[in-house]
Each structure stands twice: as structure tokens, then as C-alpha cells.
Coordinates of C-alpha atoms in Angstrom, one line a residue:
M17 CA -0.1 0.1 -0.1
V18 CA 1.8 3.4 -1.5
N19 CA 0.2 6.6 0.1
I20 CA 1.4 9.8 -1.1
P21 CA 0.2 13.5 0.0
K22 CA -1.4 15.9 -2.5
T23 CA 1.6 18.2 -2.2
H24 CA 5.0 17.9 -2.9
Q25 CA 7.9 20.1 -2.6
T26 CA 10.3 20.1 -5.4
F27 CA 12.5 21.8 -7.9
C28 CA 10.8 23.2 -10.2
K29 CA 12.7 24.0 -14.0
K30 CA 10.3 27.0 -14.9
C31 CA 11.1 28.9 -11.5
G32 CA 14.8 27.3 -11.0
K33 CA 13.8 27.2 -7.3
H34 CA 12.0 24.8 -4.8
Q35 CA 8.4 24.7 -4.7
P36 CA 5.0 22.9 -3.9
H37 CA 3.5 21.1 -6.6
R38 CA 0.3 19.8 -6.8
V39 CA 0.1 15.8 -6.7
T40 CA -2.3 13.6 -9.3
Q41 CA -1.8 10.0 -10.7
Y42 CA -1.1 10.3 -14.6
N43 CA -3.2 8.6 -16.7
K44 CA -3.2 7.7 -20.3
C45 CA -5.0 9.2 -22.8
K46 CA -6.7 7.4 -26.1
D47 CA -4.4 6.4 -28.6
S48 CA -4.4 8.2 -31.8
L49 CA -5.6 7.3 -34.9
C50 CA -3.1 8.6 -36.9
A51 CA 0.0 7.4 -35.2
Q52 CA 2.9 5.9 -37.7
G53 CA 2.7 2.3 -36.2
N54 CA -1.4 2.5 -36.3
W55 CA -2.1 3.2 -39.6
R56 CA 0.9 0.9 -41.1
Y57 CA -0.7 -1.5 -39.2
D58 CA -4.3 -1.0 -40.3
R59 CA -2.7 -0.7 -44.2
K60 CA -1.2 -4.3 -43.9
Q61 CA -4.4 -5.6 -42.1
S62 CA -6.3 -4.8 -45.1
G63 CA -7.1 -6.8 -47.8
H64 CA -7.0 -10.8 -47.5
G65 CA -4.2 -12.6 -45.8
G66 CA -5.5 -12.9 -42.2
Q67 CA -4.2 -11.6 -39.2
T68 CA -0.4 -10.5 -40.2
K69 CA 1.8 -9.4 -37.0
P70 CA 1.9 -11.7 -33.9
I71 CA -0.9 -11.0 -30.9
F72 CA 1.0 -11.2 -27.5
W73 CA -0.9 -13.5 -25.1
K74 CA 1.9 -14.1 -22.6
K75 CA 1.1 -11.1 -19.6
A76 CA 3.7 -11.7 -17.4
K77 CA 3.2 -8.2 -15.1
T78 CA 0.3 -8.2 -12.7
T79 CA 0.9 -4.7 -11.6
K80 CA 1.5 -0.9 -13.5
K81 CA 4.2 1.0 -12.5
I82 CA 2.8 4.6 -10.9
V83 CA 3.4 7.5 -12.7
L84 CA 2.7 11.0 -10.8
S85 CA 1.6 14.4 -12.5
L86 CA 3.5 17.3 -10.4
E87 CA 1.7 20.7 -11.4
C88 CA 3.5 23.9 -9.4
I89 CA 1.4 25.7 -7.7
E90 CA 3.1 28.9 -8.5
P91 CA 0.3 31.5 -10.4
N92 CA 2.3 32.2 -13.5
C93 CA 4.1 29.0 -13.9
R94 CA 1.6 25.9 -14.1
L95 CA 4.8 23.5 -15.3
K96 CA 3.4 19.9 -15.4
S97 CA 6.3 17.0 -14.6
M98 CA 6.3 13.6 -14.6
L99 CA 7.5 11.2 -11.5
A100 CA 7.4 7.6 -11.9
I101 CA 7.4 5.5 -8.9
K102 CA 7.9 2.0 -8.2
R103 CA 4.9 -0.7 -9.0
C104 CA 2.3 -1.6 -6.2
K105 CA -1.1 -2.8 -5.9
H106 CA -2.9 -0.3 -3.9
F107 CA -1.8 3.1 -4.2
E108 CA -3.7 6.3 -2.3
L109 CA -3.3 9.6 -3.0
G110 CA -3.8 11.6 0.2
C111 CA -4.9 9.2 2.4
D112 CA -5.3 9.6 6.6
K113 CA -1.6 8.1 7.7
K114 CA -2.3 4.8 9.5
R115 CA -0.7 4.8 12.3
K116 CA 0.1 1.9 14.1
G117 CA -1.6 -0.5 17.0
Q118 CA -4.8 2.2 16.1
V119 CA -8.3 0.7 16.3
I120 CA -10.4 2.2 13.4

């Protein structure tokens, strides 16, 4: 279980000094239909001949690497940067810290 606070004090390249950053989890956007690999694959698939490229079935990983999106809080900066952390099964953003031996 990884718990990360919603603000993070780190270096901003645009401001040139350490600033508080707003932390959110990065989410992958929809794939582009006009990416080169995509239209090359569609072109190769069209017509007769069946499946032309191998389809990957043997998935080994059970988790994904967590990527944090850091945004500078400075009003006239707002620079966004990414920070990758390790793999984890459970990820929380800005939850209360659990104390040892505390009953909920």
C-alpha cells in the first residue's frame, strides 16, 4: 500500500527553485488513430491474408508502474512534470496516515 500526500515540495525547472507542487495520478489518454504504427498496421491488415503480425498473449506483470503528475502551484508558472514511482498493487493519494496499533 503506497500513500502519497497531495502536495509535494520539489524543484521547478521554470521557477529555478523548490516550490510546492500539486500531485495527481497520471492517466494514459486515448491512442491516436493517425499514429504511424497504427496506420501502418491497418494498411498491412487490409485485404486478404488474415492476421499479419503476432498478438501478444503471455502477459507476465500483474501491476503497472505508478506515474505522478506534478504541477507547480505558482500562479504564473503551472509547469507540469512527471515522476515515476515503483510498482504497487494499491495506491492512494492524500489519505490519512495509518498509525501502528490504532483501532479504526
